[in-house]
Coordinates of C-alpha atoms in Angstrom, one line a residue:
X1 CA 30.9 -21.0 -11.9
X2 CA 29.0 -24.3 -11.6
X3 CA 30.7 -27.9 -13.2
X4 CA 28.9 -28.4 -16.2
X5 CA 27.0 -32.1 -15.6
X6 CA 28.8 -34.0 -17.7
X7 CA 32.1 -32.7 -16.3
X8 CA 30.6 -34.2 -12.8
X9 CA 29.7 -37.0 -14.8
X10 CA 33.3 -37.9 -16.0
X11 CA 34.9 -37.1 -12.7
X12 CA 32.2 -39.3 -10.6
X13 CA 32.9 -42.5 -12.7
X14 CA 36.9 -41.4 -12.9
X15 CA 36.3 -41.7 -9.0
X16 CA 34.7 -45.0 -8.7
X17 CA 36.7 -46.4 -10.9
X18 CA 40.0 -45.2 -8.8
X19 CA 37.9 -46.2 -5.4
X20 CA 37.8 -49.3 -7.2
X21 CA 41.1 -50.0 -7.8
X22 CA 42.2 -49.0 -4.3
X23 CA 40.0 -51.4 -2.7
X24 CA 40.5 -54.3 -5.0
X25 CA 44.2 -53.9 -4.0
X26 CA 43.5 -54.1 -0.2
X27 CA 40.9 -56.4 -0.1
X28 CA 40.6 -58.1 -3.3
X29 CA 38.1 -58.9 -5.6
X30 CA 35.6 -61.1 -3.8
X31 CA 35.6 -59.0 -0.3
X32 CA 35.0 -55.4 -1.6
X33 CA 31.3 -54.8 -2.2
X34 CA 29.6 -51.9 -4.3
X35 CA 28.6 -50.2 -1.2
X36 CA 32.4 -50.3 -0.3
X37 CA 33.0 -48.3 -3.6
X38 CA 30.2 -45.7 -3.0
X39 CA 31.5 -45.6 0.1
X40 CA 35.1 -44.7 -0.8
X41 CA 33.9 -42.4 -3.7
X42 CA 31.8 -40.5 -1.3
X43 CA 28.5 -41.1 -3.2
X44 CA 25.9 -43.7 -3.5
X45 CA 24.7 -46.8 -5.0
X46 CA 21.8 -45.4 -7.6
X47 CA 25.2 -43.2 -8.9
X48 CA 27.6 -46.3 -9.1
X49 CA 24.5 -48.7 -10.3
X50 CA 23.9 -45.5 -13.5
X51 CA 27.9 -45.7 -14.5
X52 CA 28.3 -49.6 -14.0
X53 CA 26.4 -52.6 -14.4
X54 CA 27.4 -54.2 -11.2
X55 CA 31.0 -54.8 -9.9
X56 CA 32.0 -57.4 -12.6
X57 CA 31.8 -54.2 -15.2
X58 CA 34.0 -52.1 -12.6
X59 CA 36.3 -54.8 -11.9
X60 CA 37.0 -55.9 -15.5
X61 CA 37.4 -52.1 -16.9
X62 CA 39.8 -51.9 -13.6
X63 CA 42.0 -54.9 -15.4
X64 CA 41.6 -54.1 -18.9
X65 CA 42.4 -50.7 -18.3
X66 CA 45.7 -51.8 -16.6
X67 CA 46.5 -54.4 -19.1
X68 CA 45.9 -51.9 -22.0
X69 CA 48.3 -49.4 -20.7
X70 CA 51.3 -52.0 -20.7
X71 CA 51.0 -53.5 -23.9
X72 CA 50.9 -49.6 -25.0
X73 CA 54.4 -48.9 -23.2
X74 CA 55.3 -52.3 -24.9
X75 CA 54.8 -51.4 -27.9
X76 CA 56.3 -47.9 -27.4
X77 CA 59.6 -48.8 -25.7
X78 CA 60.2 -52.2 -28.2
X79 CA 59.6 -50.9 -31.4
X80 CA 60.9 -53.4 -33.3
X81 CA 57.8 -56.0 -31.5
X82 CA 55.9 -57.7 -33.8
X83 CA 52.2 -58.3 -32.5
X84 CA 53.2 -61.9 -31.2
X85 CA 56.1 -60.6 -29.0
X86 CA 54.1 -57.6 -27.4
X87 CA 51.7 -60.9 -26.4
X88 CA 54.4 -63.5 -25.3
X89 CA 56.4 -60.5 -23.4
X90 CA 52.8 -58.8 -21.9
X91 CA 51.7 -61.9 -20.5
X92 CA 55.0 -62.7 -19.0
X93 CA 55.1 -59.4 -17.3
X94 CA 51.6 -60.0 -16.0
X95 CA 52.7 -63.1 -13.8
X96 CA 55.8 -60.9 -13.1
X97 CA 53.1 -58.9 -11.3
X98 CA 51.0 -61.0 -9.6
X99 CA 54.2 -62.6 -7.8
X100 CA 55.6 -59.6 -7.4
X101 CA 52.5 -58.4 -5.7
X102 CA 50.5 -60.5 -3.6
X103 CA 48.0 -58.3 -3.5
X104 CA 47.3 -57.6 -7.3
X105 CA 47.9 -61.6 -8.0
X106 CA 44.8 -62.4 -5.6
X107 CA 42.9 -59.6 -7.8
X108 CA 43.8 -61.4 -10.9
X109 CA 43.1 -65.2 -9.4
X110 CA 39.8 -64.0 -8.0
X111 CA 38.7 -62.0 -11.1
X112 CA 39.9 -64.6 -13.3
X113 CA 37.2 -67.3 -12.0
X114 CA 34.5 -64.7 -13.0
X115 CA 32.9 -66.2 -16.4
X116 CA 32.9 -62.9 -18.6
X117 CA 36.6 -62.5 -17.8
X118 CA 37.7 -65.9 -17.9
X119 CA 35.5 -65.9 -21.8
X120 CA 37.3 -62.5 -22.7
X121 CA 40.6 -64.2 -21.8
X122 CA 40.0 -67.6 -23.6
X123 CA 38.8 -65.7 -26.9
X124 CA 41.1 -63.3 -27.2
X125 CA 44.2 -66.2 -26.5
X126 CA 42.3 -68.3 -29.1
X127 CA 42.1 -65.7 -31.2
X128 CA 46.0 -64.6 -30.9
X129 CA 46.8 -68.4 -31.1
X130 CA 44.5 -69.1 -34.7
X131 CA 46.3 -66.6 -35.9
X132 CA 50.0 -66.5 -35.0
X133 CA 50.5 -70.6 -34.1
X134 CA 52.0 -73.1 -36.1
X135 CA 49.9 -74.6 -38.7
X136 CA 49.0 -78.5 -39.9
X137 CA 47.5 -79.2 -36.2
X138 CA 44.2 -79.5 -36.7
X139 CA 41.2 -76.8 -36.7
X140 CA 40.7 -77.4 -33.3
X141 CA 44.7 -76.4 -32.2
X142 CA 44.2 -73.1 -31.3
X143 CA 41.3 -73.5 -28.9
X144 CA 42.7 -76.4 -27.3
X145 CA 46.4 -74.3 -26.5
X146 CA 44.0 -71.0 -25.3
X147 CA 42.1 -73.5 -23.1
X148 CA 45.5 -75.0 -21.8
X149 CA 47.4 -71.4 -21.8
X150 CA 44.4 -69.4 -20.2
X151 CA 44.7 -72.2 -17.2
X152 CA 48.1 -71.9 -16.4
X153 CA 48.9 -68.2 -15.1
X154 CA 45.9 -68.5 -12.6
X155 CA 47.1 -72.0 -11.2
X156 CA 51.0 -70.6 -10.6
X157 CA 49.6 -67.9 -9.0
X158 CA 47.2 -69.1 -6.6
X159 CA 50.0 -71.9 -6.1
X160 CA 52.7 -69.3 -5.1
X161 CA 50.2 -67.3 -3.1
X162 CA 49.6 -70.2 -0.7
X163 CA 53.4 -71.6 -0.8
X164 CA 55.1 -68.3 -1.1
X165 CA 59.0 -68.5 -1.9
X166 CA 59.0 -72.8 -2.8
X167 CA 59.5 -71.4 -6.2
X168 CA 61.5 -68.7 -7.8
X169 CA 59.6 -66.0 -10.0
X170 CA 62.3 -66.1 -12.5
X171 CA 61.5 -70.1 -12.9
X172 CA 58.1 -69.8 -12.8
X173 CA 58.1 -67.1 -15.4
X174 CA 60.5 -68.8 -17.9
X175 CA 58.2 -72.1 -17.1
X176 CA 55.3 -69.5 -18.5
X177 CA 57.0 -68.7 -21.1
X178 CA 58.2 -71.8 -22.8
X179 CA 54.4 -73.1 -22.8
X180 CA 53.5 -70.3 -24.5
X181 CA 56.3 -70.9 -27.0
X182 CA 55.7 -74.6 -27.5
X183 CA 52.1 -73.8 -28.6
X184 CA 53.3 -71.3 -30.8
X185 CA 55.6 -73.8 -32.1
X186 CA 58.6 -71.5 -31.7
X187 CA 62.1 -72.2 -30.3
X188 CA 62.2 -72.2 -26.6
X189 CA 65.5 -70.4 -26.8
X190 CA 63.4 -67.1 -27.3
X191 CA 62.3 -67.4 -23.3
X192 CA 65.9 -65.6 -22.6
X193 CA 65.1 -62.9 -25.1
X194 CA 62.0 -61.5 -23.0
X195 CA 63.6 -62.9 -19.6
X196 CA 66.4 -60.3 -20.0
X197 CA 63.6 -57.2 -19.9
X198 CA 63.4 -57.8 -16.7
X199 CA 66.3 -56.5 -16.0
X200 CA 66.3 -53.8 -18.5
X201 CA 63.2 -52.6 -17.2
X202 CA 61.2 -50.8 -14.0
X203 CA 58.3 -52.7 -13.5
X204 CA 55.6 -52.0 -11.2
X205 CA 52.2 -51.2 -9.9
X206 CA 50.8 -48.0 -7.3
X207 CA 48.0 -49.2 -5.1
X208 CA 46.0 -47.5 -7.3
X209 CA 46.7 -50.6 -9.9
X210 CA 48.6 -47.9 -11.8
X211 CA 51.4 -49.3 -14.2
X212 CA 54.7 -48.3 -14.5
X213 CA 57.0 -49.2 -16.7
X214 CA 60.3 -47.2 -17.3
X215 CA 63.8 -48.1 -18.7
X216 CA 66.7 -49.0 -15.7
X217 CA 69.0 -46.7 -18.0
X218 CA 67.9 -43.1 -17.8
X219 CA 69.5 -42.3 -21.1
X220 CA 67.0 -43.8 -22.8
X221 CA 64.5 -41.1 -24.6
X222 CA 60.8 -42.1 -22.9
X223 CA 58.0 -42.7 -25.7
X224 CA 56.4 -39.8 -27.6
X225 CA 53.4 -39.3 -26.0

């Protein structure tokens, strides 16, 4: 019996969008093309052109997609999170992963330098930061610590990438963190709090830009799906 087309239709994009990931992980952002994708998904570039508008549309459903799925698993393991600790604790874990792997932290430094992400990025820590910071600083606070927070993860990164090992991830995580808390205006004693679910945690990324994220301790019941 024939695949319906919109069956085909659903599987083609599922695999570009996997082609996608696969490639950004071995070559990065910059260096895989579109052709490389239709290439890797076995069809061609008046297909890919129909499902995406160009690679910046691939590349940022690619991150969002990945970035999504933590906060879910977050949210799902740490109940008792409030919005502002899925934030501090999801952005933490994401420069967990880009030191933890090179090749997903020159994804994220290259991507990042793309206007529409960086302006997703910056709006939605703006947004987070009008509405969760400390008050009394001015109207202008909250876009002045995005614009100072969004500019920090992708310096570290591209730092550690080209001086691998002159800094521990653990320091330049907690270093991550107590900026964030500062503009919050919250107690920089709070670092340790999310610093210790590194340990309680399994952390990780497939080559397929996949997340995992699983308690150490098996005992523990997984979310409800």
């Amino acid at each position: 019996m024939p695949v319906p087309k919109q069956i085909r239709g659903i599987e083609t994009k599922q695999k570009l969008l996997e082609c996608s990931s696969e490639l950004f992980w071995e070559y990065g952002y910059y260096d895989t093309t579109i052709r490389l994708i239709s290439k890797r998904a076995n069809t061609n570039l008046g297909l890919f052109n129909y499902y995406f508008n160009g690679k910046i549309e691939i590349g940022a459903t690619v991150y969002h997609t990945m970035r999504s799925a933590f906060d879910s698993l977050i949210a799902e393991y740490e109940p008792s999170f409030d919005d502002v600790d899925v934030f501090l604790f999801s952005s933490a874990l994401e420069l967990y992963l880009c030191l933890e792997y090179p090749n997903f932290g020159k994804f994220f430094v290259e991507i990042s330098h793309e206007p529409y992400i960086y302006q997703r990025v910056i709006n939605y820590i703006i947004r987070t930061f009008e509405q969760y910071s400390r008050g009394g600083a001015g109207e202008n606070f909250a876009r002045l610590a995005g614009i100072s927070i969004s500019s920090i993860k992708p310096s570290i990164v591209s730092y550690s990438l080209s001086s691998p090992d002159a800094i521990s991830n653990e320091e330049y995580i907690n270093y991550y963190l107590l900026q964030h808390l500062h503009f919050f205006g919250k107690d920089a004693s709070l670092s340790e709090k999310y610093m210790k679910l590194f340990d309680k945690y399994h952390i990780a990324l497939d080559k397929k830009m996949t997340p995992i994220f699983e308690p150490k301790d098996r005992s523990v019941s997984p979310p409800p799906l």
